[in-house]
mmCIF file of C-alpha atoms in Angstrom:
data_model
loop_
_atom_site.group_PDB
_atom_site.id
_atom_site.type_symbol
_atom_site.label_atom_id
_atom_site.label_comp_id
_atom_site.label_asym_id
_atom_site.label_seq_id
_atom_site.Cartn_x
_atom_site.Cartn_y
_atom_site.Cartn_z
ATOM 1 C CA UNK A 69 -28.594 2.652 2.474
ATOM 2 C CA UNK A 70 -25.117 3.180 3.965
ATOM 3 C CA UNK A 71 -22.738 3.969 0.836
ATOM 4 C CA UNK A 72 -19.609 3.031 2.170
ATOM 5 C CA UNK A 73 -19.216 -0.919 3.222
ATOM 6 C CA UNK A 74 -16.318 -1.009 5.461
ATOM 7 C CA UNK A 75 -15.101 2.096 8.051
ATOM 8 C CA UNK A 76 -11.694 1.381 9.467
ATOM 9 C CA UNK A 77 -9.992 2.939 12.470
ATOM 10 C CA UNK A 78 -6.454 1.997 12.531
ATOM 11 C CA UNK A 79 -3.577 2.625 14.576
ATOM 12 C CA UNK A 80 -1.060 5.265 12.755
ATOM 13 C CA UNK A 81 1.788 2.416 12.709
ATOM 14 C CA UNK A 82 -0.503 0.544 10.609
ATOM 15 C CA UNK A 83 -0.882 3.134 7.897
ATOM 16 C CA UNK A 84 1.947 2.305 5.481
ATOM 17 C CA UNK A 85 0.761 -1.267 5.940
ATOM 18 C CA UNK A 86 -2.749 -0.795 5.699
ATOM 19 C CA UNK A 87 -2.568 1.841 2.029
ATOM 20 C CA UNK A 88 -0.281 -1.279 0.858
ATOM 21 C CA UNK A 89 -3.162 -3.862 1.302
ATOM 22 C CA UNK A 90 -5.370 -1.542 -0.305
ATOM 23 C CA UNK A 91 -3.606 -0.703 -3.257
ATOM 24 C CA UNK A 92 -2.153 -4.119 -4.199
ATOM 25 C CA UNK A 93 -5.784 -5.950 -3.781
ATOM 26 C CA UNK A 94 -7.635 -3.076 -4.961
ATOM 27 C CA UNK A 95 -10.293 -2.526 -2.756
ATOM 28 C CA UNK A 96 -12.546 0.038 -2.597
ATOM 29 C CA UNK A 97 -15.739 1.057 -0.634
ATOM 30 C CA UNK A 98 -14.270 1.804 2.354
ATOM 31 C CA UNK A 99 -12.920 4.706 4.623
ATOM 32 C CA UNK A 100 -9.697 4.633 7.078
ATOM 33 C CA UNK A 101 -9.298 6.690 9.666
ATOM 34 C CA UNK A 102 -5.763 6.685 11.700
ATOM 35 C CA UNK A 103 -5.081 7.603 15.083
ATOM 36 C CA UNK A 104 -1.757 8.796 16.487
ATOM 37 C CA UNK A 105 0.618 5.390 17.067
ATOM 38 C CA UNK A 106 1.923 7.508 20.569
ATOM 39 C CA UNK A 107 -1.761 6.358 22.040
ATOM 40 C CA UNK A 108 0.426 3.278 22.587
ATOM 41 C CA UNK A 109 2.046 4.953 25.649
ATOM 42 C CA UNK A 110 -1.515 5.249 27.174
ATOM 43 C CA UNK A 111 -3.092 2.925 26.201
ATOM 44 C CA UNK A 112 -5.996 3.350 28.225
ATOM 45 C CA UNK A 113 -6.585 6.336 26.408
ATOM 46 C CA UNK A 114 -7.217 4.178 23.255
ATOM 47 C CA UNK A 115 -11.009 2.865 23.654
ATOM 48 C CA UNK A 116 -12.046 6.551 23.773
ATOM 49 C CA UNK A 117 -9.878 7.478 20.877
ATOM 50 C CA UNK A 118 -11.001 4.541 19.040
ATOM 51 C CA UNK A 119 -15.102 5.293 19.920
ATOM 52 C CA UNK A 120 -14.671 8.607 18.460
ATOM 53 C CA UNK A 121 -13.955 7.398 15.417
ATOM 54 C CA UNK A 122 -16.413 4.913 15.395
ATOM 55 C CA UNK A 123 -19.221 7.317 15.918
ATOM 56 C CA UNK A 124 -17.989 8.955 12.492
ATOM 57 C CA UNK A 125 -18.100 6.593 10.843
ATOM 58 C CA UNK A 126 -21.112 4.316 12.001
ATOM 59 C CA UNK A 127 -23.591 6.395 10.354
ATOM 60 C CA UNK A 128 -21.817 6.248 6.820
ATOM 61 C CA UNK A 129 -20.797 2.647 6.966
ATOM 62 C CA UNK A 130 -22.005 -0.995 6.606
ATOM 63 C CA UNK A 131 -19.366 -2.802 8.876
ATOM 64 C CA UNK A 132 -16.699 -1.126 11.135
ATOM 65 C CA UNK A 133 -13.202 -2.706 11.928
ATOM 66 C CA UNK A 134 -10.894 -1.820 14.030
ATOM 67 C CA UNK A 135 -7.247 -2.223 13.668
ATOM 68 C CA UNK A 136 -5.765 -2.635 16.587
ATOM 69 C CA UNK A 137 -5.310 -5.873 19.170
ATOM 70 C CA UNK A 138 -6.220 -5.103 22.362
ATOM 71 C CA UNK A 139 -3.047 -3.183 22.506
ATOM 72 C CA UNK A 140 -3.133 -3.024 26.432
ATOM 73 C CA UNK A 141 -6.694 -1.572 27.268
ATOM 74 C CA UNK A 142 -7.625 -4.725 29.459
ATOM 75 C CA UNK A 143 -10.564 -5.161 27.469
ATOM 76 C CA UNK A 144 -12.127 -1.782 27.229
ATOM 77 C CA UNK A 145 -11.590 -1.661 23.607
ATOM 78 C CA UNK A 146 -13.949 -4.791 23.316
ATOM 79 C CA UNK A 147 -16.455 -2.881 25.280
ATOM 80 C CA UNK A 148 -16.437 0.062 22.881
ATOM 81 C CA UNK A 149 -16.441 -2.535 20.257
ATOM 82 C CA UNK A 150 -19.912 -4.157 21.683
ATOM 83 C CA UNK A 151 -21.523 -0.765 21.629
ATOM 84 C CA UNK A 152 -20.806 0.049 17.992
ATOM 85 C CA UNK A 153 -20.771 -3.606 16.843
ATOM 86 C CA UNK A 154 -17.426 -3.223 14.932
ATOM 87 C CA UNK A 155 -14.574 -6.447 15.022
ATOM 88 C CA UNK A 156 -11.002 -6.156 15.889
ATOM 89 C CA UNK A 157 -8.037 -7.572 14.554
ATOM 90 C CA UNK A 158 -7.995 -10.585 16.742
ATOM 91 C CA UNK A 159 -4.759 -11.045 19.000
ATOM 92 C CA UNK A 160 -3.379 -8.647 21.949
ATOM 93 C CA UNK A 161 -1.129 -6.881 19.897
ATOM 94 C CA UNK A 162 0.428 -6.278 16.299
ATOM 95 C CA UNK A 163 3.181 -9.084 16.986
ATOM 96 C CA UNK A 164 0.869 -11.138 17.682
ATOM 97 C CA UNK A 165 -1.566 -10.698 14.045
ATOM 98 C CA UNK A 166 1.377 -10.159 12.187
ATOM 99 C CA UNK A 167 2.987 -13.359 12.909
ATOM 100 C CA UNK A 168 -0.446 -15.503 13.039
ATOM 101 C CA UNK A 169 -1.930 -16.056 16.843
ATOM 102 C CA UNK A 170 -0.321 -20.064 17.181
ATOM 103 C CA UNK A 171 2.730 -19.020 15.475
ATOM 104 C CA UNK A 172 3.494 -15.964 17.953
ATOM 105 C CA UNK A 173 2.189 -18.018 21.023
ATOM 106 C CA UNK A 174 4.982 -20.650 20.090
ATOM 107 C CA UNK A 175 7.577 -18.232 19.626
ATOM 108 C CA UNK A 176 7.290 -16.109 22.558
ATOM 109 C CA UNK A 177 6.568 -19.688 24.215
ATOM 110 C CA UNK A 178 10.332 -20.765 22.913
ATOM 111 C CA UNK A 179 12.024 -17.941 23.757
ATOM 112 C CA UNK A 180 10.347 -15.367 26.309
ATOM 113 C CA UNK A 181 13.310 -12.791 26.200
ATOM 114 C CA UNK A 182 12.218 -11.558 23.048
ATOM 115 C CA UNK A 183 12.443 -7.812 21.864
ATOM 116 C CA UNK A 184 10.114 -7.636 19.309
ATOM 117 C CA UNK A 185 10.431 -5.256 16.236
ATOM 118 C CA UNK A 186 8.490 -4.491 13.369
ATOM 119 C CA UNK A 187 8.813 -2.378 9.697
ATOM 120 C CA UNK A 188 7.253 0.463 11.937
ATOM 121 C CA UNK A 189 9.173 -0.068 14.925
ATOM 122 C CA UNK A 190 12.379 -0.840 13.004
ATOM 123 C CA UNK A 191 11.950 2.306 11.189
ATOM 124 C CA UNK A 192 11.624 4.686 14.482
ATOM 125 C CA UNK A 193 13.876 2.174 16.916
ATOM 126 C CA UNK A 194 15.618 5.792 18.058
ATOM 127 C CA UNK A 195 12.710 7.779 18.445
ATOM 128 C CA UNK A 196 10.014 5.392 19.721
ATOM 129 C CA UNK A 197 12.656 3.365 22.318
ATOM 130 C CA UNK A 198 16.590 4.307 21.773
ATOM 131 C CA UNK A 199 16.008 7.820 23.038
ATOM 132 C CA UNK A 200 12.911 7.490 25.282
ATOM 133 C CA UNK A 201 14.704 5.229 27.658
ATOM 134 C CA UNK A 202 17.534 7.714 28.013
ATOM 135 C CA UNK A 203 20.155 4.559 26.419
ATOM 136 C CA UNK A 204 21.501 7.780 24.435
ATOM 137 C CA UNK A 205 22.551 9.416 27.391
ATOM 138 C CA UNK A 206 22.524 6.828 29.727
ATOM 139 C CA UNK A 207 24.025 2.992 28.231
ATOM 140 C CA UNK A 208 24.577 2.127 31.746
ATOM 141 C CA UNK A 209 20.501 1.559 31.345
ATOM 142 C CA UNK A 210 21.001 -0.981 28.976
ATOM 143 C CA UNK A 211 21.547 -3.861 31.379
ATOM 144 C CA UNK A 212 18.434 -2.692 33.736
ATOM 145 C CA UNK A 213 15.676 -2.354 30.547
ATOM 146 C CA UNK A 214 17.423 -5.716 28.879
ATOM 147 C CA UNK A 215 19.211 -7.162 30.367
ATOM 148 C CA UNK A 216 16.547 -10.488 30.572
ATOM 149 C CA UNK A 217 16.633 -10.314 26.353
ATOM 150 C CA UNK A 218 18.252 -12.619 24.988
ATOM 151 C CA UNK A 219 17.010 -12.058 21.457
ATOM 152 C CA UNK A 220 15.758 -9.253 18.692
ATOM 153 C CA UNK A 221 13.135 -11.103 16.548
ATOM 154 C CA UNK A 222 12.722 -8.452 13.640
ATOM 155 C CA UNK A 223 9.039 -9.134 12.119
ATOM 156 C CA UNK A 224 9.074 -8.098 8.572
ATOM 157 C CA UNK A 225 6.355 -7.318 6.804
ATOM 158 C CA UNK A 226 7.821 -6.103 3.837
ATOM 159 C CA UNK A 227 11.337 -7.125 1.663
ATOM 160 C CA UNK A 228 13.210 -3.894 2.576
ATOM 161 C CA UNK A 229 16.937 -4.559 3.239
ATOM 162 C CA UNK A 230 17.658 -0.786 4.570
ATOM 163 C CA UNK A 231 14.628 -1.583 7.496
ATOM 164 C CA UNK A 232 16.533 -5.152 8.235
ATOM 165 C CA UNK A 233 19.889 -3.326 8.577
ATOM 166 C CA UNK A 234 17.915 -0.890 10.450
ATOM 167 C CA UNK A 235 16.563 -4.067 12.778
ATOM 168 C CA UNK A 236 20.014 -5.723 12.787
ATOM 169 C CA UNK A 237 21.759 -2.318 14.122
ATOM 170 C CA UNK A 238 19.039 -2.063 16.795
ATOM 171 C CA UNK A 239 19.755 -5.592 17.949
ATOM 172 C CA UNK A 240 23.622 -5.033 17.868
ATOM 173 C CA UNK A 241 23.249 -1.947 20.485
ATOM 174 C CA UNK A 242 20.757 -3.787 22.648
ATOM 175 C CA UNK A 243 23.371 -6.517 22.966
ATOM 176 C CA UNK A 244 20.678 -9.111 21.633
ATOM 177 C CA UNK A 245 20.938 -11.926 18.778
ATOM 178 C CA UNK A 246 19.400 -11.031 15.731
ATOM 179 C CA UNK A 247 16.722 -13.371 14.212
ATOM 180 C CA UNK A 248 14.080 -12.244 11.466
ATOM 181 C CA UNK A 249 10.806 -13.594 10.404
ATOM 182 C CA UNK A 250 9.036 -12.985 7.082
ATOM 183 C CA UNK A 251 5.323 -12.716 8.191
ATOM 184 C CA UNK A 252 3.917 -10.146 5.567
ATOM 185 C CA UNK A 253 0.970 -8.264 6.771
ATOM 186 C CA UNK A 254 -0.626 -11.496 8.036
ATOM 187 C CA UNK A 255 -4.191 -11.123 9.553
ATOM 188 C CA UNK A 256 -4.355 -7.693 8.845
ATOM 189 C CA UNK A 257 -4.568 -8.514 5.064
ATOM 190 C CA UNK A 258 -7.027 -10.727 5.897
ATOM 191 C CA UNK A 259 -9.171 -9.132 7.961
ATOM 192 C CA UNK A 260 -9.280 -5.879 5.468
ATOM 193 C CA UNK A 261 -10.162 -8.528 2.343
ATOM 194 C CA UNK A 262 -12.532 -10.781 4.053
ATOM 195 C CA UNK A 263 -14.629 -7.494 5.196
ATOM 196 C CA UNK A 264 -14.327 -5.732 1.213
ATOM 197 C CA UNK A 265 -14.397 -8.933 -0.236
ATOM 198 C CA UNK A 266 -18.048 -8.228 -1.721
ATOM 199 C CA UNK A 267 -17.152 -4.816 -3.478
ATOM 200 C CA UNK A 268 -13.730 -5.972 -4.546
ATOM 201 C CA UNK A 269 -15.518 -8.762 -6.583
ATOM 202 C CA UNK A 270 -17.995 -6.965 -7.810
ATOM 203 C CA UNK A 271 -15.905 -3.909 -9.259
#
């Protein structure tokens, strides 16, 4: 009999997130293995990642998620999903199960110029987007990457004024209003419970 009931393999953005759930709902029985959140920039690269995991953890485990969306991969994650019979966070990206799939689909629907931001992107705006698009050196960019923005919608997942100013002062040098949402950790909390739900009521 498999030991463990629930293997995870989780994007490295979603590790702060994903020890939080843990902790505050006390789960146990289960193992979470992170990947580097810089797959992102290929994401192609991520159903291989992903299935390398999986085969680590499919012999020790009872059910397998995986946290990501699709995240990009044109459906190749599902594929490596099928093979291993894990589940995904449902959605196409981390916007999307953070804010709840209707509630993201009407908000993007409202207002398509929207730069999206969450704790883990507010945190690294500079490293993950200021300075990769050269807007350090080069603020003459600005207009060519955003200039069809019209808004920064800052995500939160957490109650953390130093990330919001962090989110506001992103928004003020893209040139973008600043709006924020309180979503938690939406259907990533509830995927992560639903799955440990036996062992969490039985310890």
């Amino acid at each position: 009999m498999k030991p463990t009931q629930l293997g995870i393999v989780a994007c490295g953005a979603l590790a702060r997130e994903i020890e939080t759930i843990v902790k505050i709902n006390g789960l146990s029985h289960l193992k979470v293995r992170y990947l580097p959140a810089k797959l992102h920039n290929t994401p192609l690269d991520i159903p291989a990642a992903v299935a390398g995991e999986l085969e680590k953890l499919a012999p020790e485990c009872e059910q397998l998620l995986v946290a990501y969306g699709d995240c990009g991969t044109a459906g190749k994650l599902d594929q490596v999903l099928e093979q291993f019979g894990a589940t995904r966070l449902k959605g196409a990206h981390c916007y999307a199960f953070f804010a709840g799939l209707e509630r993201f689909d009407a908000l993007h629907e409202s207002e398509p110029g929207t730069f999206y931001l969450t704790d883990y992107l507010a945190r690294q705006f500079d490293t993950l987007v200021f300075k990769p698009l050269g807007l350090e050196r080069h603020p003459e960019l600005l207009e060519s990457y955003f200039g069809n923005y019209t808004r920064l919608l800052y995500l939160a997942q957490s109650d953390d004024r130093r990330l919001e100013d962090k989110a506001r002062d992103a928004a003020k040098r893209l040139g973008l209003r600043f709006e924020r949402l309180d979503t938690g950790f939406g259907l990533l909390e509830t995927a992560i419970v639903k799955q440990t739900g036996k062992h969490k009521a039985a310890a």
